[in-house]
XYZ file of C-alpha atoms in Angstrom:
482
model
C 115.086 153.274 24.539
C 113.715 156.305 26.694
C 111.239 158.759 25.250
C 113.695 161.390 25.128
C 115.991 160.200 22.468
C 112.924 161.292 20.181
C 113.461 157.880 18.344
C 111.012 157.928 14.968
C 108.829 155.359 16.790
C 108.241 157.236 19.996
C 108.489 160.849 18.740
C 104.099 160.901 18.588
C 103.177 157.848 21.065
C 102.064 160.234 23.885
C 98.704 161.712 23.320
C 99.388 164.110 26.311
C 101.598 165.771 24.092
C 100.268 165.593 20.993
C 97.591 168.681 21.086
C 98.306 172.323 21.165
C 99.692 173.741 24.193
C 96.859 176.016 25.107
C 94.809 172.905 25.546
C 96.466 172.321 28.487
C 94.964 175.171 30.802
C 91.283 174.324 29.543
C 90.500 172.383 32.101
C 90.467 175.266 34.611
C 88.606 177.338 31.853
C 85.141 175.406 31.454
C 82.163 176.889 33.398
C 81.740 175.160 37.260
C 79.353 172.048 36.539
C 80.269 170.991 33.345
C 80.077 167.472 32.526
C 79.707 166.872 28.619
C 81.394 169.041 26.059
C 80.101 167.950 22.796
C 82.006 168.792 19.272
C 81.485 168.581 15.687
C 83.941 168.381 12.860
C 83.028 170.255 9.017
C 83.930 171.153 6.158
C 82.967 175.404 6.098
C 83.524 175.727 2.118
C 86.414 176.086 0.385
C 87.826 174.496 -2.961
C 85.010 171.990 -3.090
C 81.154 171.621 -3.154
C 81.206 168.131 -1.699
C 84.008 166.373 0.550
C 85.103 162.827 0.194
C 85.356 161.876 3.851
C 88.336 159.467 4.763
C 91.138 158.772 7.116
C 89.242 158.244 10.501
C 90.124 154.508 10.534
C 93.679 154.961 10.225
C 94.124 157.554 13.160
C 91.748 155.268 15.636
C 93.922 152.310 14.837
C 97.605 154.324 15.143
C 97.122 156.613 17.567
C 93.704 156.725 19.649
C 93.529 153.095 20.672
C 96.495 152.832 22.901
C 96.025 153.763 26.416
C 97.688 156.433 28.077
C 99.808 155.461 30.723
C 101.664 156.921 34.049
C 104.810 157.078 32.063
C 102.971 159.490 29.490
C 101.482 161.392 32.214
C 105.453 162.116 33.853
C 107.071 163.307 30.589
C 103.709 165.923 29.779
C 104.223 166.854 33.113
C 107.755 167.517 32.745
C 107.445 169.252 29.357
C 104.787 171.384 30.149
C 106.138 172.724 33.411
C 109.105 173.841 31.725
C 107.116 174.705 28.621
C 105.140 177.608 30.961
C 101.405 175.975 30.515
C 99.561 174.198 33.993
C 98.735 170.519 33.544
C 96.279 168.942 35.248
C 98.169 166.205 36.234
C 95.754 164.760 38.756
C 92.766 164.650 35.891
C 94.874 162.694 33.659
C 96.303 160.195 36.324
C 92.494 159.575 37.711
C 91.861 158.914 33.717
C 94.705 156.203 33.545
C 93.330 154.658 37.115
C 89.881 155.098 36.312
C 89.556 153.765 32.694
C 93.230 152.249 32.565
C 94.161 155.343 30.136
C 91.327 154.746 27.501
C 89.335 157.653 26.121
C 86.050 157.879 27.740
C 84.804 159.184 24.324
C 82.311 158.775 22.005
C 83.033 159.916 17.987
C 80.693 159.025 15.807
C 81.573 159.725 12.098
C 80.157 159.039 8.410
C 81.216 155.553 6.765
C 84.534 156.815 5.222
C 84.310 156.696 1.366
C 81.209 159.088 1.749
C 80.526 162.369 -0.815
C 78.920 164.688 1.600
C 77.734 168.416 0.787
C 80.099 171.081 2.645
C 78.578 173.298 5.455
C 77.503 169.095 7.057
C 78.451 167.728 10.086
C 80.719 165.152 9.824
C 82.202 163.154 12.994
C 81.283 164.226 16.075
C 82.958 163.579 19.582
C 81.808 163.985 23.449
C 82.946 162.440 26.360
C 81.543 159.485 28.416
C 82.072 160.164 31.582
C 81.634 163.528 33.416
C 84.716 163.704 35.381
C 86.738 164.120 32.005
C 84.247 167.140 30.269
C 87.501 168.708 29.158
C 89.013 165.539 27.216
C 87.130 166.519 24.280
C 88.246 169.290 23.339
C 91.743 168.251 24.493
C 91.725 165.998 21.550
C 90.445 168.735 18.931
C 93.720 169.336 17.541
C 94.648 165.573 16.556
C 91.750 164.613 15.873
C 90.971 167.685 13.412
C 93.830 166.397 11.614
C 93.419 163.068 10.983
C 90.747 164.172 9.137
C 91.272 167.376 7.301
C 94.431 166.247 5.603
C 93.609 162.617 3.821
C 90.056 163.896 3.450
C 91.484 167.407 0.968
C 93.562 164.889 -0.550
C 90.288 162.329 -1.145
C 88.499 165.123 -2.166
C 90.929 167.033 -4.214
C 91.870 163.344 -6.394
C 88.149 162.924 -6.439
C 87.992 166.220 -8.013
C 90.372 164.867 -10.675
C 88.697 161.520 -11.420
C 85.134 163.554 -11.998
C 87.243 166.354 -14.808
C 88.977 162.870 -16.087
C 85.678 160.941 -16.762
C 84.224 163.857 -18.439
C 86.543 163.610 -21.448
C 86.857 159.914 -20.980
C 83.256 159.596 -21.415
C 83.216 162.169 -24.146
C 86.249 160.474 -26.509
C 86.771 157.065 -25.531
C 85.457 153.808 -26.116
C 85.783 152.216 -22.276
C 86.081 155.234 -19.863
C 85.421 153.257 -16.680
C 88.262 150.400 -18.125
C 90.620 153.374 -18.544
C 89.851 155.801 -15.634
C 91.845 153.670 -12.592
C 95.268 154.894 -13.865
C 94.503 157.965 -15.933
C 96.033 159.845 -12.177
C 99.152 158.254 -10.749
C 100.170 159.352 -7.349
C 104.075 161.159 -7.115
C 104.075 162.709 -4.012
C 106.281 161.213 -2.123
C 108.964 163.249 -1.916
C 107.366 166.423 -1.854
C 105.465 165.974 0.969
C 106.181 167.319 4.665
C 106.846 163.759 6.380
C 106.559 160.182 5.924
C 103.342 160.036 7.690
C 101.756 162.450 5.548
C 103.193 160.624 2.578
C 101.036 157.413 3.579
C 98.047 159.383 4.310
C 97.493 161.061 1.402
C 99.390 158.514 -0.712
C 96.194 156.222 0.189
C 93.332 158.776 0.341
C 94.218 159.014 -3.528
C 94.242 155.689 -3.963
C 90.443 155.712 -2.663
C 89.834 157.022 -6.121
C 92.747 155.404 -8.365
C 95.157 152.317 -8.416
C 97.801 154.095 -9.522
C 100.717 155.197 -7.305
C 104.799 155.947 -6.824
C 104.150 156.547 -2.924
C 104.934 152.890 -1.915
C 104.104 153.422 2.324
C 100.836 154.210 1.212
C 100.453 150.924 0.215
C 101.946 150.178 3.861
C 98.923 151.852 4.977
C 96.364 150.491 3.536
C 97.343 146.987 4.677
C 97.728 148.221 8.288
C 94.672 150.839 8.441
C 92.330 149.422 6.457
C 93.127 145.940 5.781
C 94.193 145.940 1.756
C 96.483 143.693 0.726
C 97.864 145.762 -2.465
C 96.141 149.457 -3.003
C 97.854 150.672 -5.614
C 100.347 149.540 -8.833
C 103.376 151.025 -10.670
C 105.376 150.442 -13.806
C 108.708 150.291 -14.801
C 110.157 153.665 -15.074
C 113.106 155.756 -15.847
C 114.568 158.698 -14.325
C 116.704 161.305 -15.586
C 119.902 159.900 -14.048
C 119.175 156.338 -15.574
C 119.025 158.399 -18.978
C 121.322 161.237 -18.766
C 124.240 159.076 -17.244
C 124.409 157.346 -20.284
C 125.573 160.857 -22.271
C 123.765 163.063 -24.357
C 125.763 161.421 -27.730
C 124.091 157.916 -26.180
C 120.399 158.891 -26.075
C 119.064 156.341 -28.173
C 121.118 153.734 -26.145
C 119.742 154.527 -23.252
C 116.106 154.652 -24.508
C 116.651 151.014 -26.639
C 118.126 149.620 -23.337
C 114.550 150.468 -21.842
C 113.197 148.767 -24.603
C 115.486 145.881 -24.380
C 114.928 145.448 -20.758
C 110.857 146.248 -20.387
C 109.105 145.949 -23.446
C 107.745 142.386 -23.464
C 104.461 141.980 -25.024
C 101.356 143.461 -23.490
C 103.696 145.605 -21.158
C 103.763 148.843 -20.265
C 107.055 150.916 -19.206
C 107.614 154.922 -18.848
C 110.498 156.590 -19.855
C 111.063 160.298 -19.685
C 112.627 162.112 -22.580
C 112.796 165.611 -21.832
C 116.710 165.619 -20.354
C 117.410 167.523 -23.822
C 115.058 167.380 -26.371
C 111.657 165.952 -25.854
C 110.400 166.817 -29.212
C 113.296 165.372 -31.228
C 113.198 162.479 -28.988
C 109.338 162.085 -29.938
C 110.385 162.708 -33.285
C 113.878 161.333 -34.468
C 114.732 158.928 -31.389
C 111.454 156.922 -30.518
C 109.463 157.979 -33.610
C 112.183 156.920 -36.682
C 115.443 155.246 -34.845
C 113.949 153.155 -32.243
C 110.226 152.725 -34.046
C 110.564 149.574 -35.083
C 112.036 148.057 -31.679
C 109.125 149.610 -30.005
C 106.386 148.107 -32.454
C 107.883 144.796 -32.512
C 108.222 144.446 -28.689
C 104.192 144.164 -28.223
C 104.751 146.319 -25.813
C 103.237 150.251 -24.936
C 105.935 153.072 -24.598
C 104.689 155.747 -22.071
C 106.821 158.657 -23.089
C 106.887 161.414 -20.260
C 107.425 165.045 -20.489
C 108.676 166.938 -18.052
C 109.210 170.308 -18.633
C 107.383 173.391 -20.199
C 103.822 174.652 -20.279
C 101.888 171.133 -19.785
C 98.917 172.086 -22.264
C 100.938 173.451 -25.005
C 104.541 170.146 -24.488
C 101.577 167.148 -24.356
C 99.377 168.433 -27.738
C 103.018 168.847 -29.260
C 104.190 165.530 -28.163
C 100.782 163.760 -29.341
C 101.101 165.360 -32.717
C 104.585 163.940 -33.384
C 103.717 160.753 -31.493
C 100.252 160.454 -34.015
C 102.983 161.483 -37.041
C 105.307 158.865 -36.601
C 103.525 155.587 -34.957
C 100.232 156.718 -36.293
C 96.222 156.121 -34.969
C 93.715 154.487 -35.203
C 90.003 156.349 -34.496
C 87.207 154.916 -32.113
C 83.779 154.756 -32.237
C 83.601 158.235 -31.062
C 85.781 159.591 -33.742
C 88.969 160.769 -32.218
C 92.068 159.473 -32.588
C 94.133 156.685 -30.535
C 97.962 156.403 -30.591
C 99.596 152.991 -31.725
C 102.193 151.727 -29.758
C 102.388 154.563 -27.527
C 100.927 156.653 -24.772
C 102.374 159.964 -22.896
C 102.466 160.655 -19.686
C 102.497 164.342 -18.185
C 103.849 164.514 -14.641
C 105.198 167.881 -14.219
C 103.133 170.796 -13.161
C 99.853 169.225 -13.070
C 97.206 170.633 -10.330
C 93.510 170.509 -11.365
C 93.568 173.540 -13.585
C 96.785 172.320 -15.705
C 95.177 169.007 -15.889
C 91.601 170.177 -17.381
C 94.226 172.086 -19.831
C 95.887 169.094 -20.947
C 92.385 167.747 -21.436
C 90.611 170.172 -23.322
C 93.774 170.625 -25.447
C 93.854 167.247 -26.280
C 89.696 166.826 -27.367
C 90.121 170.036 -29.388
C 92.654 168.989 -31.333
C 91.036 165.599 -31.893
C 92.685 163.048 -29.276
C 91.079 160.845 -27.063
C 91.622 161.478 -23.417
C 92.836 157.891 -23.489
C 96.028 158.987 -24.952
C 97.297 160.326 -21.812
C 97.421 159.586 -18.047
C 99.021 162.692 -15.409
C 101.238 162.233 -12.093
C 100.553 164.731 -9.809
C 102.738 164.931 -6.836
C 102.211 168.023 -4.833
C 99.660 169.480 -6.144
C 98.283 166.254 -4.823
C 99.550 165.984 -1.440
C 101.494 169.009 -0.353
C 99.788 172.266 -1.886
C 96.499 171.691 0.844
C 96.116 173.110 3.871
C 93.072 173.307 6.549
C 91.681 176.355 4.813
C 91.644 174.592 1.507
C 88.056 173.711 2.472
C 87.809 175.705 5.591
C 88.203 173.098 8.024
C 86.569 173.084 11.653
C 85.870 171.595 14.747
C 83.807 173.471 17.009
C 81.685 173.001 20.315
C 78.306 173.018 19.733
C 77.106 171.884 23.298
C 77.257 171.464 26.476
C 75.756 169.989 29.090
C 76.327 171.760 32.948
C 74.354 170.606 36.117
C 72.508 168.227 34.063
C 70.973 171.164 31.356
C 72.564 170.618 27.888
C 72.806 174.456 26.422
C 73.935 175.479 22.879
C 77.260 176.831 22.292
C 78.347 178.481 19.114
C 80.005 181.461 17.834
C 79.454 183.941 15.442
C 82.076 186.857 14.929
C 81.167 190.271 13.829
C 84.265 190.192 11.531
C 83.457 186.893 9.498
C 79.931 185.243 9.668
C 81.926 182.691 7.247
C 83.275 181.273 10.655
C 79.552 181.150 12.420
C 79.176 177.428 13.930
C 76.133 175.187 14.371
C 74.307 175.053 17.799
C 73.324 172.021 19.688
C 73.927 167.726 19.814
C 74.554 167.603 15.877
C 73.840 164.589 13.627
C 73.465 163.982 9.776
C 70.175 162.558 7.849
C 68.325 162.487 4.603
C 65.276 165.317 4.395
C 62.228 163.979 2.531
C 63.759 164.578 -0.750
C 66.732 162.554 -0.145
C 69.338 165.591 0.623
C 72.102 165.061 3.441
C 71.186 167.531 5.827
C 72.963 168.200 9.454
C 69.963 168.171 11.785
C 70.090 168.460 15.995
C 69.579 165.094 17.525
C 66.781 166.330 19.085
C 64.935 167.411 16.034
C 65.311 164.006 14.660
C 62.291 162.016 14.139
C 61.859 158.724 16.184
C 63.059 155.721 13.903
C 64.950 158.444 10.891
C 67.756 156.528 10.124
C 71.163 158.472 10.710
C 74.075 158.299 8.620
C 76.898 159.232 11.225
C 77.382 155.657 12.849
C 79.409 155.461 16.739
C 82.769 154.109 15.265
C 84.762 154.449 18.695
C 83.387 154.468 21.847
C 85.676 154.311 25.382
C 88.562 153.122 24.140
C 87.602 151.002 21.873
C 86.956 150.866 17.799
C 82.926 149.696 17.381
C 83.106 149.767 13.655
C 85.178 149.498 11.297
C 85.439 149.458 7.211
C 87.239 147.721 4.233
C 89.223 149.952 1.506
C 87.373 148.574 -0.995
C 83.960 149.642 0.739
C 85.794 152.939 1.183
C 86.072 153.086 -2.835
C 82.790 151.995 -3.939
C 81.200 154.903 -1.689
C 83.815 157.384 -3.138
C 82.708 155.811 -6.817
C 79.108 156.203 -6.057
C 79.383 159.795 -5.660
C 82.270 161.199 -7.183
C 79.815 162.400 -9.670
C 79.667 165.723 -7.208
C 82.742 166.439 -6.953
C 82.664 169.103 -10.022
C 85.039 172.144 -9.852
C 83.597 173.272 -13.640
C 80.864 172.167 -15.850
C 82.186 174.423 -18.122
C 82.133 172.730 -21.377
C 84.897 170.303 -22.816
C-alpha cells in the first residue's frame, strides 16, 4: 500500500514530515560554519512545582529508531514543493547514504520515572556529525512532544496520588494498600487520538494500576516491556441499565448482582440514569440489601451527575444509613458492603473537594476511589507547565558560543545559555549546571539514552514507578490543610 492512501499505519512513518514546516528552510538559516547545534528540553513553570518525567522510551522505540530512507526523502520532497517551503533534499539524501538514514544524534535525558524541580534541564539533544548541524533542531517539534504530553499527564496523576495520600494517610488504616486504585484512568474516549490515548493512558498508570484505557496497556508491553500495567472491573453503563426501563431498575441492578457479585469481588454499577439518591436509598440500600450482603461481594455504586462534592457526601450518608460502618483505628467511619465511585467532573480541584468533604463529615478517604477522564488526558496542553525546547549552543568554526534569548516582552520565556546538564549541589538539590562548570568525577543524572541511531539505555515500567513513588511526595498543588 503506497504512502499516499494515508493508511493509519503509514500516516506518521516519515520523520521528514513529521516537524513543522518552517523547519524546513533552517538549514539555509544557521550562521556559515556551524557544525553542532545543541538543545535542551524544560519545564518553564506552570501548574506544577516538580515534573514527573516520562515517555522518552516510547517515542525512541516508535518513531526515532527507524531509518529514514530514499522513499521518505521523495514524498517530503514532493509535499513540500507543493507545500511552498525549500527542502534540502541533497542534506537529507547524503544523511540516508552517509549513516543509512540514522540520526547522527545524541539525547541524553533523566531516567524516566524521575520528580525533577521545574526551571531544570531535562533531555538534551545535539548532533554527531557536523555535516547535519541543522538535524537538531529539525527534530524539536517531535521530539518536544513526546515529552510534554505523557510527562503533564505523569505529573498531573502524580499530582493526584500526593492530594489522595494526604487523606489516606490522615483516615485510613492501610493508605499505601489502598492508594493503587483510589484514581482509575477514563480517558479514552475523550482524548484527541488513539495515540494520545496510549500515552497518557500509561503515563497515569506510572502512578496507579487502575485503568479503562485498554491500548495503554498495549503500550506498556511494547514501550516499556510490562506485561499487564493496569486492571479494571466489571462495570455497567447507562445503556446496560436504562435499556432495561425505568419500571425495571432494580432488575437491572440485581442482574449485576446476580452476574458479578461472587465473594471477595468487586463490580461498579452506575445509578444516576434517574435517581441516584433513591437508588442509594430504596433500590440498593432496602430492596436489593440483602442480595448485596450475602454475595461477599463489594458494590461500587457510581454517580454521575451533579456537583461531585455535594452527590458523593450525599451518597455516603445514605450508603452509611442503610449498610452501615464500621470505624478504624483512626476514628472515621468505613462503609460495609459498599464503596462509591465518583467519575464525573473530577479534575484536581473537584477531587480535593470530594476529599475534604468526605474527612469533614467523618468518612475515611477509603470510602471512595475517582475516574478522571479528561481532566486527565485531554484538558493539558504545552503551556500547562510552560513547555520548551530551546538552543542553548552552538559550536561554529570549532568555538562553541552561547545562544539564548531573552524578550523584552516576557523574561518568563528567557532560556539557559551554554552545553546544559543536571547534578546534585552540595546539599543534595537537582540543579541544571553547564557541562563545563561541572566538577571532574560529579556524577550526572541526565544519562546518553540514544546515540546515532541507536537506543544506549533503556528502562523497565516498574523502575519507571518506583522513581515516580520515591518522589511523588513533591508533587503538592496545596498544603492547605485537610
Amino acid at each position: 500500500m503506497s504512502r499516499s492512501s494515508f493508511s493509519p499505519s503509514s500516516l506518521g512513518s516519515n520523520l521528514l514530515l513529521r516537524t513543522d514546516s518552517y523547519k524546513a528552510s533552517h538549514w539555509m538559516q544557521y550562521p556559515p560554519g556551524t557544525q553542532t547545534v545543541f538543545s535542551y528540553i524544560e519545564s518553564r513553570g506552570g501548574a506544577f512545582s516538580h515534573s514527573l518525567f516520562f515517555g522518552l522510551q516510547a517515542y525512541l522505540r516508535e518513531y526515532l529508531s527507524t531509518p529514514v530512507t530514499v522513499d521518505d526523502v521523495d514524498e517530503a520532497t514532493a509535499i513540500m514543493a507543493a507545500h511552498g517551503e525549500p527542502f534540502n533534499r541533497a542534506g537529507w539524501l547524503r544523511l540516508v547514504e552517509k549513516h543509512g538514514g540514522r540520526m547522527p544524534v545524541r539525547i541524553r535525558a533523566v531516567p524516566e520515572g524521575s520528580v525533577v524541580p521545574v526551571h531544570n534541564v531535562l533531555a538534551t539533544i545535539e548532533n554527531t556529525d557536523p555535516e547535519f548541524f541543522w538535524l537538531t533542531s529539525y527534530l524539536e517539534t517531535e521530539l518536544l512532544r513526546a515529552i510534554w504530553y505523557p510527562t503533564t499527564v505523569a505529573t498531573l496523576s502524580a499530582a493526584a496520588k500526593a492530594t489522595l495520600l494526604r487523606y489516606l494517610e490522615a483516615t485510613c488504616d492501610d493508605p499505601h494498600g489502598q492508594i493503587p486504585f483510589k484514581l482509575h484512568d477514563f480517558g479514552a474516549r475523550g482524548v484527541s487520538s488513539l495515540e494520545s490515548a496510549a500515552l497518557g493512558g500509561l503515563a497515569h498508570l506510572v502512578n496507579f494500576m487502575g485503568t479503562d484505557t485498554a491500548i495503554a496497556l498495549v503500550a506498556g508491553r511494547r514501550y516499556y516491556d510490562c506485561d499487564m500495567a493496569g486492571f479494571s472491573i466489571p462495570a455497567a453503563e447507562h445503556s446496560t441499565i436504562t435499556g432495561w426501563g425505568r419500571d425495571r431498575e432494580s432488575d437491572a441492578y440485581r442482574n449485576m448482582v446476580t452476574q458479578f457479585g461472587k465473594p471477595g469481588a468487586l463490580f461498579a454499577v452506575v445509578s444516576d440514569s434517574y435517581d441516584i439518591f433513591n437508588a442509594c436509598d430504596r433500590i440498593w440500600g432496602t430492596e436489593l440489601k440483602e442480595l448485596v450482603v450475602q454475595s461477599g461481594a463489594t458494590l461500587v455504586v457510581r454517580p454521575d451527575s451533579g456537583d461531585p462534592a455535594e452527590t458523593v457526601l450525599k451518597v455516603a450518608d445514605i450508603l452509611a444509613a442503610r449498610f452501615g460502618t464500621a470505624t478504624n483505628s483512626k476514628g472515621f467511619r468505613v462503609l460495609n458492603n459498599v464503596r462509591i465511585i465518583q467519575g464525573d467532573g473530577i479534575n484536581l480541584d473537584s477531587l480535593r473537594l470530594c476529599l475534604s468533604n468526605l474527612y469533614h463529615n467523618g468518612f475515611s478517604a477509603e470510602n471512595i476511589a475517582f475516574g478522571m477522564g479528561g481532566g486527565l488526558l485531554q484538558q493539558v496542553n504545552r503551556d500547562t507547565m510552560q513547555w520548551a525546547m530551546k538552543c542553548s549552543a552552538m559550536q561554529v568554526d570549532g568555538e562553541w558560543r552561547d545562544v539564548w534569548k531573552s524578550p523584552v516582552g516576557d523574561l518568563g520565556k528567557a532560556s539557559k545559555k551554554g552545553r546544559l546538564t543536571l547534578v546534585h549541589d552540595a546539599q543534595g538539590n537537582v540543579q541544571t549546571r553547564r557541562i563545563d562548570e561541572v566538577a571532574e568525577g560529579q556524577p550526572e543524572l541526565l544519562e546518553t539514552v540514544f546515540e546515532n541511531g541507536e537506543i544506549l539505555r533503556q528502562t523497565t515500567f516498574d523502575a519507571v514507578r518506583a522513581r515516580a513513588a520515591a518522589g511523588v511526595g513533591q508533587v503538592i498543588t496545596s498544603r492547605a490543610p485537610l
